[in-house]
PDB file of C-alpha atoms in Angstrom:
ATOM      1  CA  MET A   1       0.467  -0.082  -0.170  1.00 56.00           C
ATOM      2  CA  ALA A   2       2.671   2.510   0.386  1.00 83.00           C
ATOM      3  CA  LEU A   3       4.180   1.899  -2.971  1.00 88.00           C
ATOM      4  CA  GLN A   4       1.957   5.321  -4.612  1.00 87.00           C
ATOM      5  CA  TRP A   5       3.396   7.152  -1.424  1.00 87.00           C
ATOM      6  CA  LEU A   6       6.981   6.913  -1.961  1.00 90.00           C
ATOM      7  CA  ILE A   7       6.534   7.682  -6.163  1.00 90.00           C
ATOM      8  CA  LEU A   8       4.386  10.648  -5.177  1.00 90.00           C
ATOM      9  CA  THR A   9       7.618  11.685  -2.790  1.00 92.00           C
ATOM     10  CA  TYR A  10       9.733  10.787  -4.992  1.00 93.00           C
ATOM     11  CA  VAL A  11       7.733  12.587  -7.594  1.00 92.00           C
ATOM     12  CA  VAL A  12       7.393  16.532  -5.569  1.00 93.00           C
ATOM     13  CA  ALA A  13      10.295  15.850  -5.170  1.00 95.00           C
ATOM     14  CA  ALA A  14      11.263  15.516  -8.838  1.00 93.00           C
ATOM     15  CA  GLU A  15       8.703  18.373  -9.838  1.00 93.00           C
ATOM     16  CA  ALA A  16      10.032  20.964  -6.775  1.00 95.00           C
ATOM     17  CA  ALA A  17      13.725  20.601  -7.864  1.00 95.00           C
ATOM     18  CA  LEU A  18      12.366  21.058 -11.399  1.00 93.00           C
ATOM     19  CA  ALA A  19      10.694  24.216 -10.497  1.00 93.00           C
ATOM     20  CA  LEU A  20      14.185  25.061  -8.463  1.00 94.00           C
ATOM     21  CA  LEU A  21      15.935  24.694 -11.867  1.00 93.00           C
ATOM     22  CA  LEU A  22      13.598  27.230 -13.378  1.00 92.00           C
ATOM     23  CA  THR A  23      13.610  29.640 -11.438  1.00 92.00           C
ATOM     24  CA  LEU A  24      17.024  29.409 -10.377  1.00 92.00           C
ATOM     25  CA  PRO A  25      19.114  32.927 -13.117  1.00 92.00           C
ATOM     26  CA  SER A  26      20.716  31.286 -15.857  1.00 90.00           C
ATOM     27  CA  PRO A  27      22.185  32.199 -18.934  1.00 92.00           C
ATOM     28  CA  LYS A  28      19.321  32.146 -21.549  1.00 90.00           C
ATOM     29  CA  LEU A  29      20.440  30.236 -23.578  1.00 91.00           C
ATOM     30  CA  LEU A  30      20.591  27.791 -21.480  1.00 92.00           C
ATOM     31  CA  LYS A  31      17.057  28.989 -20.101  1.00 91.00           C
ATOM     32  CA  ASN A  32      15.109  28.659 -23.430  1.00 91.00           C
ATOM     33  CA  ARG A  33      16.407  25.235 -24.331  1.00 93.00           C
ATOM     34  CA  LEU A  34      16.172  24.081 -20.008  1.00 92.00           C
ATOM     35  CA  VAL A  35      11.879  25.004 -21.339  1.00 92.00           C
ATOM     36  CA  SER A  36      11.426  23.555 -23.509  1.00 92.00           C
ATOM     37  CA  LEU A  37      13.858  20.291 -22.237  1.00 92.00           C
ATOM     38  CA  ILE A  38      10.971  20.308 -19.294  1.00 92.00           C
ATOM     39  CA  SER A  39       7.847  21.925 -21.246  1.00 90.00           C
ATOM     40  CA  LEU A  40       8.122  18.427 -23.818  1.00 91.00           C
ATOM     41  CA  ILE A  41       8.380  16.296 -19.932  1.00 89.00           C
ATOM     42  CA  LEU A  42       5.553  17.601 -19.192  1.00 87.00           C
ATOM     43  CA  GLN A  43       3.308  16.025 -21.214  1.00 86.00           C
ATOM     44  CA  PRO A  44       3.504  12.549 -19.903  1.00 86.00           C
ATOM     45  CA  ALA A  45       3.437  13.903 -16.363  1.00 85.00           C
ATOM     46  CA  LEU A  46       0.786  15.301 -16.042  1.00 86.00           C
ATOM     47  CA  PHE A  47      -0.465  12.409 -14.681  1.00 87.00           C
ATOM     48  CA  ILE A  48       0.459  12.619 -11.272  1.00 89.00           C
ATOM     49  CA  VAL A  49      -3.232  14.713 -11.202  1.00 89.00           C
ATOM     50  CA  PRO A  50      -5.535  11.852 -11.535  1.00 90.00           C
ATOM     51  CA  PHE A  51      -3.215  10.242  -9.900  1.00 89.00           C
ATOM     52  CA  ALA A  52      -2.875  12.431  -6.441  1.00 90.00           C
ATOM     53  CA  GLY A  53      -6.225  13.395  -7.552  1.00 89.00           C
ATOM     54  CA  PHE A  54      -7.512   9.466  -7.379  1.00 89.00           C
ATOM     55  CA  GLN A  55      -5.531   9.504  -3.804  1.00 90.00           C
ATOM     56  CA  LEU A  56      -7.762  12.190  -2.765  1.00 88.00           C
ATOM     57  CA  LEU A  57     -10.779   9.869  -2.946  1.00 89.00           C
ATOM     58  CA  ASP A  58      -9.407   7.190  -1.170  1.00 87.00           C
ATOM     59  CA  ILE A  59      -8.311   9.234   1.023  1.00 86.00           C
ATOM     60  CA  TYR A  60     -11.982  10.229   1.834  1.00 87.00           C
ATOM     61  CA  TRP A  61     -13.623   7.441   1.697  1.00 87.00           C
ATOM     62  CA  LYS A  62     -10.736   5.807   4.283  1.00 82.00           C
ATOM     63  CA  ASN A  63     -11.760   8.532   5.960  1.00 79.00           C
ATOM     64  CA  GLU A  64     -15.150   8.797   5.636  1.00 79.00           C
ATOM     65  CA  HIS A  65     -14.851   4.326   7.064  1.00 76.00           C
ATOM     66  CA  ARG A  66     -12.832   4.931   9.724  1.00 72.00           C
ATOM     67  CA  LEU A  67     -13.265   2.789  12.706  1.00 69.00           C
ATOM     68  CA  ILE A  68     -13.926   4.955  15.390  1.00 71.00           C
ATOM     69  CA  CYS A  69     -13.453   3.728  18.741  1.00 70.00           C
ATOM     70  CA  THR A  70     -16.926   5.353  20.771  1.00 68.00           C
ATOM     71  CA  SER A  71     -16.618   3.487  23.408  1.00 69.00           C
ATOM     72  CA  GLU A  72     -15.725   4.270  26.968  1.00 72.00           C
ATOM     73  CA  ILE A  73     -13.712   1.349  26.354  1.00 76.00           C
ATOM     74  CA  CYS A  74     -10.124   1.780  24.385  1.00 77.00           C
ATOM     75  CA  THR A  75      -7.201   1.016  24.580  1.00 79.00           C
ATOM     76  CA  ALA A  76      -4.587   3.260  24.388  1.00 78.00           C
ATOM     77  CA  ALA A  77      -3.139   0.730  21.965  1.00 79.00           C
ATOM     78  CA  GLU A  78      -6.108   1.143  19.799  1.00 77.00           C
ATOM     79  CA  ARG A  79      -6.146   5.465  20.026  1.00 77.00           C
ATOM     80  CA  ASP A  80      -2.563   5.138  19.063  1.00 81.00           C
ATOM     81  CA  ARG A  81      -3.644   3.283  15.885  1.00 80.00           C
ATOM     82  CA  TYR A  82      -7.016   5.903  15.694  1.00 79.00           C
ATOM     83  CA  GLU A  83      -4.298   9.017  15.325  1.00 81.00           C
ATOM     84  CA  LYS A  84      -1.536   7.498  14.280  1.00 85.00           C
ATOM     85  CA  SER A  85      -3.288   6.248  10.447  1.00 81.00           C
ATOM     86  CA  PHE A  86      -5.049  10.343  10.928  1.00 83.00           C
ATOM     87  CA  TYR A  87      -2.522  11.892  10.908  1.00 87.00           C
ATOM     88  CA  LYS A  88      -0.587   9.747   7.883  1.00 86.00           C
ATOM     89  CA  SER A  89      -3.596  10.383   6.144  1.00 86.00           C
ATOM     90  CA  GLN A  90      -3.238  14.412   6.807  1.00 89.00           C
ATOM     91  CA  ARG A  91       0.326  14.101   5.889  1.00 89.00           C
ATOM     92  CA  ASN A  92      -1.508  12.343   2.304  1.00 90.00           C
ATOM     93  CA  VAL A  93      -3.436  14.880   1.353  1.00 92.00           C
ATOM     94  CA  ILE A  94      -1.503  17.681   1.942  1.00 93.00           C
ATOM     95  CA  LEU A  95       1.040  15.038  -0.413  1.00 92.00           C
ATOM     96  CA  CYS A  96      -0.951  15.362  -3.701  1.00 92.00           C
ATOM     97  CA  VAL A  97      -2.457  18.693  -2.857  1.00 94.00           C
ATOM     98  CA  THR A  98       1.238  19.623  -3.503  1.00 94.00           C
ATOM     99  CA  ALA A  99       2.220  17.842  -6.098  1.00 93.00           C
ATOM    100  CA  CYS A 100      -0.985  19.260  -8.265  1.00 93.00           C
ATOM    101  CA  LEU A 101       0.195  22.760  -6.340  1.00 95.00           C
ATOM    102  CA  LEU A 102       4.368  21.993  -7.612  1.00 94.00           C
ATOM    103  CA  TYR A 103       3.258  20.477 -11.422  1.00 94.00           C
ATOM    104  CA  TRP A 104       1.027  23.364 -12.213  1.00 94.00           C
ATOM    105  CA  CYS A 105       4.083  26.184 -11.385  1.00 94.00           C
ATOM    106  CA  ILE A 106       5.896  24.559 -13.360  1.00 94.00           C
ATOM    107  CA  GLN A 107       3.500  24.679 -16.544  1.00 94.00           C
ATOM    108  CA  ARG A 108       2.592  27.783 -15.664  1.00 95.00           C
ATOM    109  CA  ILE A 109       6.879  29.368 -15.949  1.00 94.00           C
ATOM    110  CA  CYS A 110       7.548  27.669 -18.778  1.00 93.00           C
ATOM    111  CA  LYS A 111       4.855  28.997 -20.483  1.00 94.00           C
ATOM    112  CA  TYR A 112       6.090  32.313 -18.826  1.00 95.00           C
ATOM    113  CA  ASN A 113       8.991  31.466 -19.861  1.00 93.00           C
ATOM    114  CA  LYS A 114       8.027  30.559 -24.289  1.00 93.00           C
ATOM    115  CA  GLU A 115       5.473  34.122 -23.750  1.00 95.00           C
ATOM    116  CA  ILE A 116       8.991  36.396 -23.224  1.00 93.00           C
ATOM    117  CA  GLN A 117      11.044  34.185 -25.247  1.00 92.00           C
ATOM    118  CA  SER A 118       8.305  35.049 -28.341  1.00 94.00           C
ATOM    119  CA  LEU A 119       8.494  39.127 -26.459  1.00 94.00           C
ATOM    120  CA  GLU A 120      11.377  38.979 -26.903  1.00 92.00           C
ATOM    121  CA  GLU A 121      11.610  37.666 -30.393  1.00 92.00           C
ATOM    122  CA  ILE A 122       9.008  39.520 -31.864  1.00 94.00           C
ATOM    123  CA  GLU A 123      10.726  43.118 -29.639  1.00 94.00           C
ATOM    124  CA  LYS A 124      13.810  42.035 -32.242  1.00 92.00           C
ATOM    125  CA  ARG A 125      11.799  42.309 -35.430  1.00 91.00           C
ATOM    126  CA  TYR A 126      10.559  45.563 -34.495  1.00 92.00           C
ATOM    127  CA  LYS A 127      14.127  46.735 -34.277  1.00 90.00           C
ATOM    128  CA  ASP A 128      15.740  45.213 -36.828  1.00 88.00           C
ATOM    129  CA  GLU A 129      12.918  47.085 -39.196  1.00 81.00           C
TER     130      GLU A 129
END
């Protein structure tokens, strides 16, 4: 069961590294090539959004159907197990939301860089006239 969370953790780490690479100052040629490479990677990486959404639905379903100790005879171990699973689900929700947010940020950064590049080309053409 923990494999999907391990995959999601690695994807979030890779997205954070890509976002960091895109936002670091670098020479224009390197930046343009990096943006074009990451733009090519973004299309197949879109799978992360429905994957994270499915995981969020899974967390919601498990939260709705979780056994809660409502009787007065709850052991400390049962209470600890319930709290531990609750904290894990909160961590996993943050992980899913972060994966979607980072994907969106990377996509917008690439789009803005491409728009800046096209505007610079238009400006260069007008200067040449």
